[in-house]
């Protein structure tokens, strides 16, 4: 599994204040903790600082990469903020995100090409918005993959996000996500998937239990990446266990390594 650490996000408590104050130690501390807990990418999102995003996002990238040798997942719908942040980035970045909406697609595609970045593609277009059923999600997802391929983005750089929606508002949303992943995976077995998880449990108690159970369902459907809190050891333990059980961890090397580091909780 490709783990993207979600803890540098101004929608989280205390983060907005720290970033406004350009608190280097706060940001570095979060980056280091997430890398130590197994993050492959560090997500950086300061979307709530609307007037400041174009300055704050590149500062975040620079500060994170001074602390850890991990690439960033640069999380913004704003192509100007993305462009400024990409200028600061070393290594191969992951851009979060593009959609099939005409304007967003046209604004963000040139950045993907210029930086040969990985790209998270949300299954959303001008006609459908957020898909209510798997058939729509699969159609929009395949349309996005075909556009990106035609525009010269390698399949291995594409990460489809099935857009997780709460099961509390619409009971079938868990299965819509897994069916969407399965359907797109069938057409493009080599494409990657990436999603956040916490939306699924919105409005219900013990959200961690729902998020973790849902992640394993999605992995069985073909999910190979997730945006989550790598400090959530129950979640990370479940992932390491599922990797063993799905033959994605030969000789349980990573499972045993996590065990030795005291990172396996349940
Ligand atoms: N898809 C894509 N990008 C995304 C999302 C997505 N970016 C933003 C968001 N969704 C993912 N990021 C977060 C960040 C923080 C939280 C949820 C999603 C959050 N964390 C809690 C905390 O840290 O307190 C709980 C974490 C836990 O204990 O597991 O609320 O869907 N492409």
PDB file of C-alpha atoms and ligand atoms in Angstrom:
ATOM      1  CA  UNK A   1       0.000   0.000   0.000  1.00  0.00           C
ATOM      2  CA  UNK A   2       1.090   3.518  -0.801  1.00  0.00           C
ATOM      3  CA  UNK A   3       0.543   5.514   2.396  1.00  0.00           C
ATOM      4  CA  UNK A   4      -0.039   9.278   2.191  1.00  0.00           C
ATOM      5  CA  UNK A   5       0.155  10.968   5.607  1.00  0.00           C
ATOM      6  CA  UNK A   6      -2.766  13.396   6.087  1.00  0.00           C
ATOM      7  CA  UNK A   7      -1.683  15.281   9.238  1.00  0.00           C
ATOM      8  CA  UNK A   8      -0.437  18.506   7.621  1.00  0.00           C
ATOM      9  CA  UNK A   9      -3.836  19.916   6.717  1.00  0.00           C
ATOM     10  CA  UNK A  10      -5.274  23.239   7.899  1.00  0.00           C
ATOM     11  CA  UNK A  11      -8.681  21.623   8.457  1.00  0.00           C
ATOM     12  CA  UNK A  12      -7.094  19.836  11.456  1.00  0.00           C
ATOM     13  CA  UNK A  13      -7.002  21.443  14.898  1.00  0.00           C
ATOM     14  CA  UNK A  14      -3.943  23.656  15.520  1.00  0.00           C
ATOM     15  CA  UNK A  15      -2.484  23.291  12.024  1.00  0.00           C
ATOM     16  CA  UNK A  16      -3.937  26.487  10.612  1.00  0.00           C
ATOM     17  CA  UNK A  17      -2.427  28.585  13.420  1.00  0.00           C
ATOM     18  CA  UNK A  18       0.960  26.846  13.068  1.00  0.00           C
ATOM     19  CA  UNK A  19       1.113  27.435   9.324  1.00  0.00           C
ATOM     20  CA  UNK A  20      -0.040  31.057   9.603  1.00  0.00           C
ATOM     21  CA  UNK A  21       2.815  31.591  12.078  1.00  0.00           C
ATOM     22  CA  UNK A  22       5.201  29.683   9.724  1.00  0.00           C
ATOM     23  CA  UNK A  23       6.086  27.391  12.639  1.00  0.00           C
ATOM     24  CA  UNK A  24       8.934  25.343  11.109  1.00  0.00           C
ATOM     25  CA  UNK A  25       9.303  22.961  14.080  1.00  0.00           C
ATOM     26  CA  UNK A  26       5.590  22.090  14.089  1.00  0.00           C
ATOM     27  CA  UNK A  27       5.566  21.195  10.395  1.00  0.00           C
ATOM     28  CA  UNK A  28       8.873  19.301  10.546  1.00  0.00           C
ATOM     29  CA  UNK A  29       7.683  17.384  13.613  1.00  0.00           C
ATOM     30  CA  UNK A  30       4.515  16.227  11.841  1.00  0.00           C
ATOM     31  CA  UNK A  31       6.482  15.270   8.732  1.00  0.00           C
ATOM     32  CA  UNK A  32       9.053  13.246  10.698  1.00  0.00           C
ATOM     33  CA  UNK A  33       6.428  11.447  12.813  1.00  0.00           C
ATOM     34  CA  UNK A  34       4.454  10.419   9.727  1.00  0.00           C
ATOM     35  CA  UNK A  35       7.568   9.244   7.857  1.00  0.00           C
ATOM     36  CA  UNK A  36       8.649   7.165  10.881  1.00  0.00           C
ATOM     37  CA  UNK A  37       5.210   5.567  11.014  1.00  0.00           C
ATOM     38  CA  UNK A  38       5.404   4.470   7.366  1.00  0.00           C
ATOM     39  CA  UNK A  39       4.173   7.354   5.184  1.00  0.00           C
ATOM     40  CA  UNK A  40       5.449   7.126   1.599  1.00  0.00           C
ATOM     41  CA  UNK A  41       4.202  10.658   0.812  1.00  0.00           C
ATOM     42  CA  UNK A  42       3.442  13.643   3.040  1.00  0.00           C
ATOM     43  CA  UNK A  43       0.183  15.373   2.077  1.00  0.00           C
ATOM     44  CA  UNK A  44       0.332  19.178   2.356  1.00  0.00           C
ATOM     45  CA  UNK A  45      -2.975  21.037   2.356  1.00  0.00           C
ATOM     46  CA  UNK A  46      -3.559  24.647   3.436  1.00  0.00           C
ATOM     47  CA  UNK A  47      -6.798  25.098   1.532  1.00  0.00           C
ATOM     48  CA  UNK A  48      -8.567  26.940   4.340  1.00  0.00           C
ATOM     49  CA  UNK A  49      -5.990  29.781   4.116  1.00  0.00           C
ATOM     50  CA  UNK A  50      -7.564  30.936   0.859  1.00  0.00           C
ATOM     51  CA  UNK A  51      -5.788  34.280   0.571  1.00  0.00           C
ATOM     52  CA  UNK A  52      -2.448  32.853   1.595  1.00  0.00           C
ATOM     53  CA  UNK A  53      -2.377  29.478  -0.123  1.00  0.00           C
ATOM     54  CA  UNK A  54      -0.100  30.532  -2.974  1.00  0.00           C
ATOM     55  CA  UNK A  55       2.580  31.571  -0.432  1.00  0.00           C
ATOM     56  CA  UNK A  56       1.948  28.964   2.264  1.00  0.00           C
ATOM     57  CA  UNK A  57       1.872  25.822   0.081  1.00  0.00           C
ATOM     58  CA  UNK A  58       5.430  26.215  -1.328  1.00  0.00           C
ATOM     59  CA  UNK A  59       6.648  27.055   2.201  1.00  0.00           C
ATOM     60  CA  UNK A  60       5.093  23.792   3.400  1.00  0.00           C
ATOM     61  CA  UNK A  61       6.768  21.754   0.659  1.00  0.00           C
ATOM     62  CA  UNK A  62      10.171  23.308   1.396  1.00  0.00           C
ATOM     63  CA  UNK A  63       9.801  22.829   5.158  1.00  0.00           C
ATOM     64  CA  UNK A  64       8.607  19.205   4.897  1.00  0.00           C
ATOM     65  CA  UNK A  65      11.452  18.290   2.547  1.00  0.00           C
ATOM     66  CA  UNK A  66      14.045  19.885   4.831  1.00  0.00           C
ATOM     67  CA  UNK A  67      12.923  17.368   7.467  1.00  0.00           C
ATOM     68  CA  UNK A  68      12.241  14.107   5.585  1.00  0.00           C
ATOM     69  CA  UNK A  69      13.392  12.384   2.404  1.00  0.00           C
ATOM     70  CA  UNK A  70       9.807  11.756   1.235  1.00  0.00           C
ATOM     71  CA  UNK A  71       7.974  13.330  -1.686  1.00  0.00           C
ATOM     72  CA  UNK A  72       4.899  15.460  -1.047  1.00  0.00           C
ATOM     73  CA  UNK A  73       1.323  14.910  -2.095  1.00  0.00           C
ATOM     74  CA  UNK A  74       0.465  18.500  -2.979  1.00  0.00           C
ATOM     75  CA  UNK A  75      -3.209  18.884  -2.085  1.00  0.00           C
ATOM     76  CA  UNK A  76      -5.035  21.809  -3.697  1.00  0.00           C
ATOM     77  CA  UNK A  77      -7.591  22.450  -6.442  1.00  0.00           C
ATOM     78  CA  UNK A  78      -5.856  25.798  -7.135  1.00  0.00           C
ATOM     79  CA  UNK A  79      -3.431  25.535 -10.060  1.00  0.00           C
ATOM     80  CA  UNK A  80      -1.591  28.714  -9.023  1.00  0.00           C
ATOM     81  CA  UNK A  81      -0.870  27.307  -5.551  1.00  0.00           C
ATOM     82  CA  UNK A  82       0.129  23.969  -7.104  1.00  0.00           C
ATOM     83  CA  UNK A  83       2.482  25.675  -9.573  1.00  0.00           C
ATOM     84  CA  UNK A  84       4.192  27.638  -6.779  1.00  0.00           C
ATOM     85  CA  UNK A  85       4.540  24.517  -4.588  1.00  0.00           C
ATOM     86  CA  UNK A  86       5.839  22.338  -7.437  1.00  0.00           C
ATOM     87  CA  UNK A  87       8.668  24.823  -8.040  1.00  0.00           C
ATOM     88  CA  UNK A  88       9.957  24.075  -4.532  1.00  0.00           C
ATOM     89  CA  UNK A  89       9.590  20.297  -4.706  1.00  0.00           C
ATOM     90  CA  UNK A  90      12.507  17.871  -5.064  1.00  0.00           C
ATOM     91  CA  UNK A  91      11.945  14.383  -6.475  1.00  0.00           C
ATOM     92  CA  UNK A  92       8.748  13.081  -8.057  1.00  0.00           C
ATOM     93  CA  UNK A  93       5.683  14.820  -6.606  1.00  0.00           C
ATOM     94  CA  UNK A  94       2.105  13.595  -6.407  1.00  0.00           C
ATOM     95  CA  UNK A  95      -0.427  16.257  -7.428  1.00  0.00           C
ATOM     96  CA  UNK A  96      -3.755  16.108  -5.564  1.00  0.00           C
ATOM     97  CA  UNK A  97      -5.832  16.519  -7.690  1.00  0.00           C
ATOM     98  CA  UNK A  98      -7.319  16.751 -11.173  1.00  0.00           C
ATOM     99  CA  UNK A  99     -10.904  15.979 -12.278  1.00  0.00           C
ATOM    100  CA  UNK A 100     -12.613  15.589 -15.649  1.00  0.00           C
ATOM    101  CA  UNK A 101     -14.163  19.061 -15.183  1.00  0.00           C
ATOM    102  CA  UNK A 102     -13.046  20.987 -18.268  1.00  0.00           C
ATOM    103  CA  UNK A 103     -11.517  24.029 -16.577  1.00  0.00           C
ATOM    104  CA  UNK A 104      -9.750  22.122 -13.801  1.00  0.00           C
ATOM    105  CA  UNK A 105      -8.439  19.545 -16.264  1.00  0.00           C
ATOM    106  CA  UNK A 106      -7.009  22.192 -18.584  1.00  0.00           C
ATOM    107  CA  UNK A 107      -5.417  24.156 -15.724  1.00  0.00           C
ATOM    108  CA  UNK A 108      -3.752  21.219 -14.007  1.00  0.00           C
ATOM    109  CA  UNK A 109      -2.668  18.965 -16.898  1.00  0.00           C
ATOM    110  CA  UNK A 110       0.269  21.234 -17.930  1.00  0.00           C
ATOM    111  CA  UNK A 111       1.694  20.977 -14.388  1.00  0.00           C
ATOM    112  CA  UNK A 112       1.486  17.179 -14.451  1.00  0.00           C
ATOM    113  CA  UNK A 113       3.400  17.166 -17.733  1.00  0.00           C
ATOM    114  CA  UNK A 114       5.998  19.781 -16.763  1.00  0.00           C
ATOM    115  CA  UNK A 115       6.955  18.024 -13.518  1.00  0.00           C
ATOM    116  CA  UNK A 116       6.282  14.442 -14.702  1.00  0.00           C
ATOM    117  CA  UNK A 117       4.242  14.188 -11.527  1.00  0.00           C
ATOM    118  CA  UNK A 118       1.981  11.454 -10.283  1.00  0.00           C
ATOM    119  CA  UNK A 119      -1.621  12.677 -10.475  1.00  0.00           C
ATOM    120  CA  UNK A 120      -4.642  11.870  -8.299  1.00  0.00           C
ATOM    121  CA  UNK A 121      -7.729  11.973 -10.527  1.00  0.00           C
ATOM    122  CA  UNK A 122     -11.106  12.365  -8.818  1.00  0.00           C
ATOM    123  CA  UNK A 123     -14.007  10.626 -10.582  1.00  0.00           C
ATOM    124  CA  UNK A 124     -15.907  13.855 -11.147  1.00  0.00           C
ATOM    125  CA  UNK A 125     -16.934  15.773 -14.276  1.00  0.00           C
ATOM    126  CA  UNK A 126     -19.060  18.781 -15.202  1.00  0.00           C
ATOM    127  CA  UNK A 127     -22.057  16.618 -16.067  1.00  0.00           C
ATOM    128  CA  UNK A 128     -22.284  14.280 -13.027  1.00  0.00           C
ATOM    129  CA  UNK A 129     -20.546  16.017 -10.075  1.00  0.00           C
ATOM    130  CA  UNK A 130     -19.942  13.386  -7.377  1.00  0.00           C
ATOM    131  CA  UNK A 131     -21.148  10.011  -8.721  1.00  0.00           C
ATOM    132  CA  UNK A 132     -24.165   8.492  -6.927  1.00  0.00           C
ATOM    133  CA  UNK A 133     -23.630   5.017  -8.372  1.00  0.00           C
ATOM    134  CA  UNK A 134     -20.740   2.788  -9.437  1.00  0.00           C
ATOM    135  CA  UNK A 135     -21.679   2.810 -13.123  1.00  0.00           C
ATOM    136  CA  UNK A 136     -21.184   6.598 -13.248  1.00  0.00           C
ATOM    137  CA  UNK A 137     -17.958   6.411 -11.232  1.00  0.00           C
ATOM    138  CA  UNK A 138     -16.557   3.752 -13.571  1.00  0.00           C
ATOM    139  CA  UNK A 139     -17.543   5.725 -16.691  1.00  0.00           C
ATOM    140  CA  UNK A 140     -15.977   8.973 -15.429  1.00  0.00           C
ATOM    141  CA  UNK A 141     -12.886   7.131 -14.137  1.00  0.00           C
ATOM    142  CA  UNK A 142     -12.265   5.442 -17.479  1.00  0.00           C
ATOM    143  CA  UNK A 143     -12.868   8.722 -19.306  1.00  0.00           C
ATOM    144  CA  UNK A 144     -10.218  10.375 -17.114  1.00  0.00           C
ATOM    145  CA  UNK A 145      -7.683   7.598 -17.661  1.00  0.00           C
ATOM    146  CA  UNK A 146      -8.210   7.753 -21.429  1.00  0.00           C
ATOM    147  CA  UNK A 147      -7.811  11.562 -21.515  1.00  0.00           C
ATOM    148  CA  UNK A 148      -4.654  11.459 -19.402  1.00  0.00           C
ATOM    149  CA  UNK A 149      -3.136   8.663 -21.520  1.00  0.00           C
ATOM    150  CA  UNK A 150      -3.989  10.550 -24.721  1.00  0.00           C
ATOM    151  CA  UNK A 151      -2.332  13.649 -23.253  1.00  0.00           C
ATOM    152  CA  UNK A 152       0.856  11.699 -22.611  1.00  0.00           C
ATOM    153  CA  UNK A 153       0.599  10.842 -18.884  1.00  0.00           C
ATOM    154  CA  UNK A 154       1.911   7.293 -18.205  1.00  0.00           C
ATOM    155  CA  UNK A 155      -0.655   4.877 -16.697  1.00  0.00           C
ATOM    156  CA  UNK A 156       1.721   4.220 -13.775  1.00  0.00           C
ATOM    157  CA  UNK A 157       1.476   7.929 -12.811  1.00  0.00           C
ATOM    158  CA  UNK A 158      -2.351   7.905 -12.555  1.00  0.00           C
ATOM    159  CA  UNK A 159      -4.070   7.432  -9.174  1.00  0.00           C
ATOM    160  CA  UNK A 160      -7.872   7.203  -9.438  1.00  0.00           C
ATOM    161  CA  UNK A 161      -9.824   8.489  -6.412  1.00  0.00           C
ATOM    162  CA  UNK A 162     -13.317   6.883  -6.262  1.00  0.00           C
ATOM    163  CA  UNK A 163     -14.524   9.738  -3.975  1.00  0.00           C
ATOM    164  CA  UNK A 164     -15.655   8.147  -0.744  1.00  0.00           C
ATOM    165  CA  UNK A 165     -19.090   9.313   0.483  1.00  0.00           C
ATOM    166  CA  UNK A 166     -20.839   8.761   3.866  1.00  0.00           C
ATOM    167  CA  UNK A 167     -22.802   5.541   4.425  1.00  0.00           C
ATOM    168  CA  UNK A 168     -24.919   7.501   6.921  1.00  0.00           C
ATOM    169  CA  UNK A 169     -26.557   9.589   4.177  1.00  0.00           C
ATOM    170  CA  UNK A 170     -26.762   6.842   1.585  1.00  0.00           C
ATOM    171  CA  UNK A 171     -26.393   3.262   2.764  1.00  0.00           C
ATOM    172  CA  UNK A 172     -24.965   1.877  -0.486  1.00  0.00           C
ATOM    173  CA  UNK A 173     -21.976   4.282  -0.636  1.00  0.00           C
ATOM    174  CA  UNK A 174     -19.488   1.715   0.729  1.00  0.00           C
ATOM    175  CA  UNK A 175     -20.321  -0.711  -2.058  1.00  0.00           C
ATOM    176  CA  UNK A 176     -20.437   2.083  -4.664  1.00  0.00           C
ATOM    177  CA  UNK A 177     -16.768   2.744  -3.852  1.00  0.00           C
ATOM    178  CA  UNK A 178     -15.651  -0.895  -3.965  1.00  0.00           C
ATOM    179  CA  UNK A 179     -17.639  -1.558  -7.160  1.00  0.00           C
ATOM    180  CA  UNK A 180     -16.114   1.554  -8.752  1.00  0.00           C
ATOM    181  CA  UNK A 181     -12.593   0.386  -7.894  1.00  0.00           C
ATOM    182  CA  UNK A 182     -13.315  -3.128  -9.195  1.00  0.00           C
ATOM    183  CA  UNK A 183     -14.852  -1.850 -12.443  1.00  0.00           C
ATOM    184  CA  UNK A 184     -11.988   0.512 -13.268  1.00  0.00           C
ATOM    185  CA  UNK A 185      -9.399  -2.066 -12.232  1.00  0.00           C
ATOM    186  CA  UNK A 186     -10.987  -4.541 -14.668  1.00  0.00           C
ATOM    187  CA  UNK A 187     -10.507  -2.129 -17.593  1.00  0.00           C
ATOM    188  CA  UNK A 188      -7.051  -0.890 -16.466  1.00  0.00           C
ATOM    189  CA  UNK A 189      -5.398  -3.490 -14.194  1.00  0.00           C
ATOM    190  CA  UNK A 190      -2.200  -1.391 -13.924  1.00  0.00           C
ATOM    191  CA  UNK A 191      -3.746   1.921 -12.829  1.00  0.00           C
ATOM    192  CA  UNK A 192      -3.309   3.033  -9.189  1.00  0.00           C
ATOM    193  CA  UNK A 193      -6.059   4.049  -6.763  1.00  0.00           C
ATOM    194  CA  UNK A 194      -5.919   6.568  -3.924  1.00  0.00           C
ATOM    195  CA  UNK A 195      -8.586   7.800  -1.539  1.00  0.00           C
ATOM    196  CA  UNK A 196      -9.305   9.384   1.805  1.00  0.00           C
ATOM    197  CA  UNK A 197     -11.330   7.199   4.167  1.00  0.00           C
ATOM    198  CA  UNK A 198     -12.874   9.323   6.862  1.00  0.00           C
ATOM    199  CA  UNK A 199     -15.847  10.523   4.779  1.00  0.00           C
ATOM    200  CA  UNK A 200     -17.304   7.001   4.834  1.00  0.00           C
ATOM    201  CA  UNK A 201     -17.965   7.161   8.593  1.00  0.00           C
ATOM    202  CA  UNK A 202     -19.247  10.758   8.762  1.00  0.00           C
ATOM    203  CA  UNK A 203     -22.108  11.078  11.280  1.00  0.00           C
ATOM    204  CA  UNK A 204     -21.529   7.703  13.008  1.00  0.00           C
ATOM    205  CA  UNK A 205     -19.778   6.805  16.303  1.00  0.00           C
ATOM    206  CA  UNK A 206     -16.470   4.882  16.537  1.00  0.00           C
ATOM    207  CA  UNK A 207     -15.413   6.203  13.145  1.00  0.00           C
ATOM    208  CA  UNK A 208     -12.000   4.546  13.327  1.00  0.00           C
ATOM    209  CA  UNK A 209     -13.661   1.128  13.329  1.00  0.00           C
ATOM    210  CA  UNK A 210     -15.676   1.930  10.190  1.00  0.00           C
ATOM    211  CA  UNK A 211     -12.716   3.590   8.420  1.00  0.00           C
ATOM    212  CA  UNK A 212     -10.439   0.636   9.106  1.00  0.00           C
ATOM    213  CA  UNK A 213     -12.960  -2.030   8.099  1.00  0.00           C
ATOM    214  CA  UNK A 214     -13.766  -0.080   4.950  1.00  0.00           C
ATOM    215  CA  UNK A 215     -10.093   0.282   4.008  1.00  0.00           C
ATOM    216  CA  UNK A 216      -9.651  -3.499   4.061  1.00  0.00           C
ATOM    217  CA  UNK A 217     -12.762  -3.940   1.855  1.00  0.00           C
ATOM    218  CA  UNK A 218     -11.301  -1.405  -0.602  1.00  0.00           C
ATOM    219  CA  UNK A 219      -7.916  -3.149  -0.606  1.00  0.00           C
ATOM    220  CA  UNK A 220      -9.658  -6.425  -1.494  1.00  0.00           C
ATOM    221  CA  UNK A 221     -11.338  -4.574  -4.394  1.00  0.00           C
ATOM    222  CA  UNK A 222      -7.951  -3.311  -5.621  1.00  0.00           C
ATOM    223  CA  UNK A 223      -7.162  -0.095  -3.714  1.00  0.00           C
ATOM    224  CA  UNK A 224      -3.374   0.317  -3.517  1.00  0.00           C
ATOM    225  CA  UNK A 225      -3.072   3.721  -1.863  1.00  0.00           C
ATOM    226  CA  UNK A 226      -4.773   5.733   0.889  1.00  0.00           C
ATOM    227  CA  UNK A 227      -4.584   9.139   2.569  1.00  0.00           C
ATOM    228  CA  UNK A 228      -4.694   8.542   6.305  1.00  0.00           C
ATOM    229  CA  UNK A 229      -3.068   9.143   9.691  1.00  0.00           C
ATOM    230  CA  UNK A 230      -0.006   6.851   9.801  1.00  0.00           C
ATOM    231  CA  UNK A 231       0.039   7.408  13.588  1.00  0.00           C
ATOM    232  CA  UNK A 232      -3.210   5.438  13.761  1.00  0.00           C
ATOM    233  CA  UNK A 233      -1.501   2.153  14.622  1.00  0.00           C
ATOM    234  CA  UNK A 234      -4.706   0.082  14.529  1.00  0.00           C
ATOM    235  CA  UNK A 235      -5.245   1.249  10.949  1.00  0.00           C
ATOM    236  CA  UNK A 236      -1.620   0.646   9.952  1.00  0.00           C
ATOM    237  CA  UNK A 237      -1.660  -2.785  11.652  1.00  0.00           C
ATOM    238  CA  UNK A 238      -4.774  -3.786   9.691  1.00  0.00           C
ATOM    239  CA  UNK A 239      -3.078  -2.703   6.449  1.00  0.00           C
ATOM    240  CA  UNK A 240       0.088  -4.691   7.181  1.00  0.00           C
ATOM    241  CA  UNK A 241      -2.043  -7.745   8.043  1.00  0.00           C
ATOM    242  CA  UNK A 242      -4.141  -7.423   4.867  1.00  0.00           C
ATOM    243  CA  UNK A 243      -0.976  -7.153   2.762  1.00  0.00           C
ATOM    244  CA  UNK A 244       0.203 -10.514   4.122  1.00  0.00           C
ATOM    245  CA  UNK A 245      -3.208 -12.108   3.554  1.00  0.00           C
ATOM    246  CA  UNK A 246      -3.422 -10.814  -0.048  1.00  0.00           C
ATOM    247  CA  UNK A 247       0.105 -11.967  -0.980  1.00  0.00           C
ATOM    248  CA  UNK A 248       1.426  -8.410  -1.221  1.00  0.00           C
ATOM    249  CA  UNK A 249       4.098  -8.986   1.437  1.00  0.00           C
ATOM    250  CA  UNK A 250       6.261 -12.004   0.638  1.00  0.00           C
ATOM    251  CA  UNK A 251       7.592 -13.823   3.719  1.00  0.00           C
ATOM    252  CA  UNK A 252       5.611 -11.210   5.741  1.00  0.00           C
ATOM    253  CA  UNK A 253       8.744  -9.063   5.634  1.00  0.00           C
ATOM    254  CA  UNK A 254       6.968  -5.734   6.198  1.00  0.00           C
ATOM    255  CA  UNK A 255       4.572  -7.235   8.763  1.00  0.00           C
ATOM    256  CA  UNK A 256       7.475  -8.607  10.809  1.00  0.00           C
ATOM    257  CA  UNK A 257       9.418  -5.372  10.432  1.00  0.00           C
ATOM    258  CA  UNK A 258       6.434  -3.374  11.747  1.00  0.00           C
ATOM    259  CA  UNK A 259       6.088  -5.883  14.609  1.00  0.00           C
ATOM    260  CA  UNK A 260       9.742  -5.415  15.631  1.00  0.00           C
ATOM    261  CA  UNK A 261       9.319  -1.647  15.579  1.00  0.00           C
ATOM    262  CA  UNK A 262       6.290  -1.955  17.901  1.00  0.00           C
ATOM    263  CA  UNK A 263       3.966  -0.607  15.199  1.00  0.00           C
ATOM    264  CA  UNK A 264       1.470  -3.509  15.095  1.00  0.00           C
ATOM    265  CA  UNK A 265      -1.644  -2.764  17.108  1.00  0.00           C
ATOM    266  CA  UNK A 266      -5.152  -4.179  16.857  1.00  0.00           C
TER     267      UNK A 266
HETATM  268  N1  LIG B   1      -9.150  12.421  -1.527  1.00  0.00           N
HETATM  269  C1  LIG B   1      -8.100  13.153  -1.947  1.00  0.00           C
HETATM  270  N2  LIG B   1      -7.540  14.100  -1.182  1.00  0.00           N
HETATM  271  C2  LIG B   1      -8.058  14.377   0.043  1.00  0.00           C
HETATM  272  C3  LIG B   1      -9.144  13.640   0.526  1.00  0.00           C
HETATM  273  C4  LIG B   1      -9.701  12.632  -0.296  1.00  0.00           C
HETATM  274  N3  LIG B   1      -7.497  15.369   0.809  1.00  0.00           N
HETATM  275  C5  LIG B   1      -8.143  15.818   2.010  1.00  0.00           C
HETATM  276  C6  LIG B   1      -8.830  14.654   2.728  1.00  0.00           C
HETATM  277  N4  LIG B   1      -9.643  13.917   1.801  1.00  0.00           N
HETATM  278  C7  LIG B   1      -7.787  13.750   3.344  1.00  0.00           C
HETATM  279  N5  LIG B   1      -7.159  14.383   4.463  1.00  0.00           N
HETATM  280  C8  LIG B   1      -7.663  14.294   5.755  1.00  0.00           C
HETATM  281  C9  LIG B   1      -6.961  14.937   6.766  1.00  0.00           C
HETATM  282  C10 LIG B   1      -7.343  14.783   8.076  1.00  0.00           C
HETATM  283  C11 LIG B   1      -8.459  14.028   8.393  1.00  0.00           C
HETATM  284  C12 LIG B   1      -9.186  13.446   7.394  1.00  0.00           C
HETATM  285  C13 LIG B   1      -8.791  13.565   6.058  1.00  0.00           C
HETATM  286  C14 LIG B   1      -8.858  13.809   9.815  1.00  0.00           C
HETATM  287  N6  LIG B   1      -7.973  13.192  10.667  1.00  0.00           N
HETATM  288  C15 LIG B   1      -8.304  12.944  12.048  1.00  0.00           C
HETATM  289  C16 LIG B   1      -7.258  13.581  12.953  1.00  0.00           C
HETATM  290  O1  LIG B   1      -6.096  13.616  12.581  1.00  0.00           O
HETATM  291  O2  LIG B   1      -7.634  14.000  14.035  1.00  0.00           O
HETATM  292  C17 LIG B   1      -8.457  11.460  12.404  1.00  0.00           C
HETATM  293  C18 LIG B   1      -7.433  10.518  11.848  1.00  0.00           C
HETATM  294  C19 LIG B   1      -7.454   9.135  12.482  1.00  0.00           C
HETATM  295  O3  LIG B   1      -7.411   8.992  13.713  1.00  0.00           O
HETATM  296  O4  LIG B   1      -7.459   8.111  11.736  1.00  0.00           O
HETATM  297  O5  LIG B   1      -9.943  14.134  10.196  1.00  0.00           O
HETATM  298  O6  LIG B   1     -10.664  11.937   0.069  1.00  0.00           O
HETATM  299  N7  LIG B   1      -7.595  12.897  -3.165  1.00  0.00           N
END
